[in-house]
Amino acid sequence: AWMGDLPARQRQPIPESSLSSALQAAFTLLFKYPPRVFAQGVLTLAPVVPVSALVVVLLGVSVAASLASRRLQGPGRADRIVLTGARVAAFVVLAACLLRPALALTTAVPQRNVLAIALDDSRSMGIPDVSGSGRLAAVQHAFSDSSALVRALARRYALRFFRFGAGATPVPGAAALVASATRTDLANALTSIRDQLADVPTAGIVVVSDGADNGETDLAAPLADFRLRNLPVYTVGVGSERFARDLSIERVDVPATTLQGSGAQVMATVGLHGVGRDSIVVTAEADGRVVARTAVVATAERDVVKVPLRIPPLDVGSHVINVQVRAVAGETITENNSALALLRVRPGVERVLYMEGSPRFEFAFLRRAFAGDSAVRLVGVLRTAKGKYLRINVADSLDLVDGFPSRREDLFRYRALIIGDIEASFFSGDQLRMIADFVDHRGALLIALGGRSALAEGGYAGTPVSDVLPVTLAGRVADSGVVSLRVVPTSAGALHPALQLGATADLSAARWDSLAPLTGVNRLGPLRAGATALLNARADRGAVFPVLSVQRYGRGVAAVLGAQDTWAWKMDPRSAPQDRTFEMFWRQLVRWGLDQVPERVEVTAAPEHLGPGELVALQARVADSAYAVVNDAAVIAEVTAPSGAVTIVPMDWTMHNDGIYAARYVVAERGTYRVSVRAMHGRDSVRSSAGAFLSDVRGADMDHAELRSALLQRIARETGGKYYPLADAAKLAGDVEFTRSGIIARESRDLWDMPVVLFLFVGVLAFEWGYRRWRGLA
């Protein structure tokens, strides 16, 4: 037999959801089989006579039909063409039957394969949004042992039921579900089920879920593996894709760490569904104590709104931040009205190096601004003459005696560098490259200030330092004079934690409006791609340009502050003597940059919020004293449980990324866990700052709890399965019969005897006869 096969990607299923039951019945009547059979089959031909013989006969029939048409009384040319075409078409229908078309199908051998049914048992399955009952009850009814669907599946397969949340475990059936899992990790659940069924022939996996996947595992890898194994995943979606009325905390962004004595800005993303124009109250608690509250007016035009919340300085350690939105009447669920996050406050003192080329007020005022800061030590070096330096807050009499550090280890002891009004030629080529590496490799903060010998006017264009800066620098230009600058925050700057000068956004904006103008002598180029302007300035001549801009560069952050006299805010005669705007601005800017600076050993835990019994992935990045990553260190993690019990967890190099070590830990208690990492490399031993993660019974499963059908459709599409709403789950029984996984049989289903073939043949003959009668042709 001759078989014609179409590529798999061309055999797209017919979307039955778009066909009514009546249309499907009509389709089956005409074409013998329902649409799903055609979707799974491959067209084959098994001619009963050679194809070449059929071609010869077709040519002969065409000639004979043409001659017969000529013998009719009175036909015109058009009549002969129509009649010949109708007679040839009738023969073509017969010839198509002689080609014996069929559908080649692969079907599971009855009772020789396992079909896995994975049922979501997370907390979000308890939401009552399915026909007046909970999702869990609807799933238990549809997949109970006595349901028509399960009985139909059991006639062909050995069924294996699993419940899943963060992982997957076997259960006797749907009645065992309790909707208690605190996380849904679809990737991990699918992988776990595949591994547990590795030794038995498996026809496919049925996943019944709301798709509220909040796991940390990427789906791409397991889906690719399922595709290679030809193991289809059929997904059944449960729940509403959009709640009629609901407030939710979609996301809470907190700094990774914050320095002792610093406040923190928490950005809450609030979901607004069907709440009209109500006033929404958002509250932040730290360790159970209310520390911030703000009101937002909802609008019909927005589905989400970002709400900044300012947390006052907290004690050193890890603090549980609970962001809540007050419930409104008629909400579908209220469990997603709050979200937890961890804020870690680290102790000082952190050293900042300030290099200034000549005496000026900016240097003096910055010294005073940080003099009372117990967590930040500003180490100042002021060039007073050639080879002579005034050193402030140095470690000892030999520290920085030659001005700027000449060794990487000496510079890398600092976490931030401020370059004032000093020309590029002061630094050697190695020192300029070292400054760039200070940001790129060390991950430190660099702030370049304006001045007559700074930036482009100081000859920094074309140096390694210019590549780091967020604005482009032109070559040296002639002195263009002093330009008055009235600064105003950009839209990004208005939300930036470094620029908050008031207790509220309105007070902060009013304070910026009242500040004295600054002056500038530098010509700044446009922003680089990826840079962000925080403060814009309008010069006397009307030009607008960024006066404060930032960008990430490598592992660090670089900023340009193009004004030369921010001290003018302190000396403004309109300000009260006790006004602290200047100090507040500089402390917040430097502390924000310091919060971005990594340690030699960094530890992270993912996820940061989970439930008891779940697995947390610990990861550490280890670098030497020059901040070059090392792969041969001995690394251990010390995990301290809420009860105080300490567990030593060895960490191994991952081999996928340089300097990255990983381990796993199972959470047993509720509360805040602390984790620190100790790395030993040769004689060098260093410990990380403390990390943390949170365990509680809430977990993260109620986040984004609406039905995510797009994700479930993706899983089915990429594995060769199919997606069904729960109401259409009964169609699953007919579709899972056709599979390429497990123990299968190949069968061929004839198409030549489809009713549509007979209707077509009779229709062509009736048309030919009717046409002759209509035209009066004998």
mmCIF file of N, CA and C in Angstrom, residues 501-551:
data_model
loop_
_atom_site.group_PDB
_atom_site.id
_atom_site.type_symbol
_atom_site.label_atom_id
_atom_site.label_comp_id
_atom_site.label_asym_id
_atom_site.label_seq_id
_atom_site.Cartn_x
_atom_site.Cartn_y
_atom_site.Cartn_z
ATOM 1 N N LEU A 501 11.292 63.155 49.301
ATOM 2 C CA LEU A 501 11.636 64.222 50.243
ATOM 3 C C LEU A 501 10.499 64.562 51.205
ATOM 4 N N GLY A 502 9.397 63.827 51.127
ATOM 5 C CA GLY A 502 8.267 64.087 52.006
ATOM 6 C C GLY A 502 7.627 62.790 52.442
ATOM 7 N N ALA A 503 6.734 62.882 53.415
ATOM 8 C CA ALA A 503 6.070 61.686 53.943
ATOM 9 C C ALA A 503 5.117 61.070 52.934
ATOM 10 N N THR A 504 4.604 61.866 52.002
ATOM 11 C CA THR A 504 3.716 61.375 50.956
ATOM 12 C C THR A 504 4.238 61.842 49.607
ATOM 13 N N ALA A 505 3.655 61.279 48.560
ATOM 14 C CA ALA A 505 4.070 61.663 47.211
ATOM 15 C C ALA A 505 3.780 63.136 46.945
ATOM 16 N N ASP A 506 2.656 63.627 47.430
ATOM 17 C CA ASP A 506 2.314 65.038 47.211
ATOM 18 C C ASP A 506 3.278 65.962 47.948
ATOM 19 N N LEU A 507 3.625 65.621 49.185
ATOM 20 C CA LEU A 507 4.564 66.449 49.941
ATOM 21 C C LEU A 507 5.949 66.423 49.308
ATOM 22 N N SER A 508 6.342 65.255 48.781
ATOM 23 C CA SER A 508 7.637 65.160 48.124
ATOM 24 C C SER A 508 7.664 66.024 46.870
ATOM 25 N N ALA A 509 6.599 65.959 46.066
ATOM 26 C CA ALA A 509 6.543 66.782 44.849
ATOM 27 C C ALA A 509 6.565 68.268 45.182
ATOM 28 N N ALA A 510 5.865 68.653 46.243
ATOM 29 C CA ALA A 510 5.854 70.066 46.637
ATOM 30 C C ALA A 510 7.244 70.520 47.081
ATOM 31 N N ARG A 511 7.969 69.653 47.761
ATOM 32 C CA ARG A 511 9.307 70.039 48.208
ATOM 33 C C ARG A 511 10.240 70.211 47.021
ATOM 34 N N TRP A 512 10.156 69.341 46.032
ATOM 35 C CA TRP A 512 10.998 69.489 44.843
ATOM 36 C C TRP A 512 10.684 70.801 44.122
ATOM 37 N N ASP A 513 9.420 71.154 44.087
ATOM 38 C CA ASP A 513 9.040 72.402 43.415
ATOM 39 C C ASP A 513 9.611 73.634 44.105
ATOM 40 N N SER A 514 9.867 73.513 45.407
ATOM 41 C CA SER A 514 10.307 74.681 46.164
ATOM 42 C C SER A 514 11.820 74.820 46.256
ATOM 43 N N LEU A 515 12.573 73.848 45.752
ATOM 44 C CA LEU A 515 14.026 73.879 45.922
ATOM 45 C C LEU A 515 14.671 74.960 45.056
ATOM 46 N N ALA A 516 15.779 75.474 45.559
ATOM 47 C CA ALA A 516 16.523 76.502 44.823
ATOM 48 C C ALA A 516 17.143 75.904 43.565
ATOM 49 N N PRO A 517 17.308 76.698 42.510
ATOM 50 C CA PRO A 517 17.979 76.198 41.309
ATOM 51 C C PRO A 517 19.456 75.943 41.585
ATOM 52 N N LEU A 518 20.001 74.986 40.810
ATOM 53 C CA LEU A 518 21.421 74.659 40.882
ATOM 54 C C LEU A 518 22.119 75.255 39.663
ATOM 55 N N THR A 519 23.415 75.013 39.562
ATOM 56 C CA THR A 519 24.161 75.467 38.392
ATOM 57 C C THR A 519 24.949 74.308 37.816
ATOM 58 N N GLY A 520 25.221 74.393 36.524
ATOM 59 C CA GLY A 520 25.997 73.369 35.845
ATOM 60 C C GLY A 520 26.951 73.974 34.848
ATOM 61 N N VAL A 521 28.093 73.315 34.639
ATOM 62 C CA VAL A 521 29.082 73.773 33.664
ATOM 63 C C VAL A 521 29.427 72.678 32.672
ATOM 64 N N ASN A 522 28.715 71.556 32.748
ATOM 65 C CA ASN A 522 29.037 70.412 31.901
ATOM 66 C C ASN A 522 28.004 70.238 30.808
ATOM 67 N N ARG A 523 28.504 69.827 29.651
ATOM 68 C CA ARG A 523 27.616 69.537 28.524
ATOM 69 C C ARG A 523 27.421 68.024 28.488
ATOM 70 N N LEU A 524 26.191 67.555 28.825
ATOM 71 C CA LEU A 524 25.895 66.129 28.904
ATOM 72 C C LEU A 524 25.223 65.658 27.622
ATOM 73 N N GLY A 525 25.640 64.480 27.159
ATOM 74 C CA GLY A 525 25.034 63.894 25.972
ATOM 75 C C GLY A 525 23.757 63.144 26.315
ATOM 76 N N PRO A 526 23.162 62.466 25.348
ATOM 77 C CA PRO A 526 21.908 61.748 25.593
ATOM 78 C C PRO A 526 22.121 60.526 26.485
ATOM 79 N N LEU A 527 21.015 60.027 27.018
ATOM 80 C CA LEU A 527 21.059 58.816 27.841
ATOM 81 C C LEU A 527 21.458 57.615 27.000
ATOM 82 N N ARG A 528 22.170 56.703 27.621
ATOM 83 C CA ARG A 528 22.464 55.430 26.973
ATOM 84 C C ARG A 528 21.227 54.539 27.035
ATOM 85 N N ALA A 529 21.188 53.567 26.138
ATOM 86 C CA ALA A 529 20.095 52.596 26.159
ATOM 87 C C ALA A 529 20.118 51.853 27.493
ATOM 88 N N GLY A 530 18.994 51.795 28.158
ATOM 89 C CA GLY A 530 18.910 51.125 29.444
ATOM 90 C C GLY A 530 19.086 52.032 30.631
ATOM 91 N N ALA A 531 19.528 53.275 30.415
ATOM 92 C CA ALA A 531 19.682 54.229 31.517
ATOM 93 C C ALA A 531 18.334 54.882 31.831
ATOM 94 N N THR A 532 18.219 55.411 33.033
ATOM 95 C CA THR A 532 16.985 56.049 33.481
ATOM 96 C C THR A 532 17.296 57.435 34.021
ATOM 97 N N ALA A 533 16.572 58.433 33.551
ATOM 98 C CA ALA A 533 16.689 59.789 34.093
ATOM 99 C C ALA A 533 15.780 59.909 35.305
ATOM 100 N N LEU A 534 16.348 60.358 36.419
ATOM 101 C CA LEU A 534 15.572 60.558 37.638
ATOM 102 C C LEU A 534 15.246 62.027 37.871
ATOM 103 N N LEU A 535 16.181 62.907 37.522
ATOM 104 C CA LEU A 535 15.958 64.351 37.632
ATOM 105 C C LEU A 535 16.269 64.991 36.290
ATOM 106 N N ASN A 536 15.353 65.755 35.794
ATOM 107 C CA ASN A 536 15.600 66.554 34.598
ATOM 108 C C ASN A 536 15.827 68.006 35.004
ATOM 109 N N ALA A 537 16.515 68.736 34.148
ATOM 110 C CA ALA A 537 16.760 70.159 34.409
ATOM 111 C C ALA A 537 16.407 70.959 33.168
ATOM 112 N N ARG A 538 15.826 72.120 33.404
ATOM 113 C CA ARG A 538 15.550 73.044 32.307
ATOM 114 C C ARG A 538 16.517 74.214 32.440
ATOM 115 N N ALA A 539 17.414 74.333 31.462
ATOM 116 C CA ALA A 539 18.420 75.387 31.496
ATOM 117 C C ALA A 539 17.802 76.738 31.127
ATOM 118 N N ASP A 540 18.611 77.795 31.293
ATOM 119 C CA ASP A 540 18.134 79.147 30.990
ATOM 120 C C ASP A 540 17.650 79.269 29.559
ATOM 121 N N ARG A 541 18.292 78.558 28.653
ATOM 122 C CA ARG A 541 17.970 78.672 27.232
ATOM 123 C C ARG A 541 16.808 77.768 26.817
ATOM 124 N N GLY A 542 16.205 77.061 27.770
ATOM 125 C CA GLY A 542 15.021 76.262 27.476
ATOM 126 C C GLY A 542 15.292 74.802 27.214
ATOM 127 N N ALA A 543 16.554 74.387 27.070
ATOM 128 C CA ALA A 543 16.857 72.988 26.798
ATOM 129 C C ALA A 543 16.596 72.150 28.037
ATOM 130 N N VAL A 544 16.074 70.942 27.846
ATOM 131 C CA VAL A 544 15.820 70.016 28.936
ATOM 132 C C VAL A 544 16.781 68.843 28.789
ATOM 133 N N PHE A 545 17.470 68.480 29.863
ATOM 134 C CA PHE A 545 18.403 67.362 29.809
ATOM 135 C C PHE A 545 18.452 66.696 31.182
ATOM 136 N N PRO A 546 18.864 65.421 31.231
ATOM 137 C CA PRO A 546 18.915 64.722 32.516
ATOM 138 C C PRO A 546 20.073 65.230 33.366
ATOM 139 N N VAL A 547 19.749 65.656 34.591
ATOM 140 C CA VAL A 547 20.806 66.109 35.480
ATOM 141 C C VAL A 547 21.195 65.007 36.467
ATOM 142 N N LEU A 548 20.280 64.079 36.745
ATOM 143 C CA LEU A 548 20.597 62.889 37.534
ATOM 144 C C LEU A 548 20.073 61.677 36.790
ATOM 145 N N SER A 549 20.979 60.793 36.402
ATOM 146 C CA SER A 549 20.593 59.587 35.674
ATOM 147 C C SER A 549 21.360 58.407 36.242
ATOM 148 N N VAL A 550 20.790 57.228 36.122
ATOM 149 C CA VAL A 550 21.396 56.013 36.668
ATOM 150 C C VAL A 550 21.262 54.895 35.651
ATOM 151 N N GLN A 551 22.138 53.906 35.778
ATOM 152 C CA GLN A 551 22.003 52.688 34.994
ATOM 153 C C GLN A 551 22.752 51.562 35.693
#
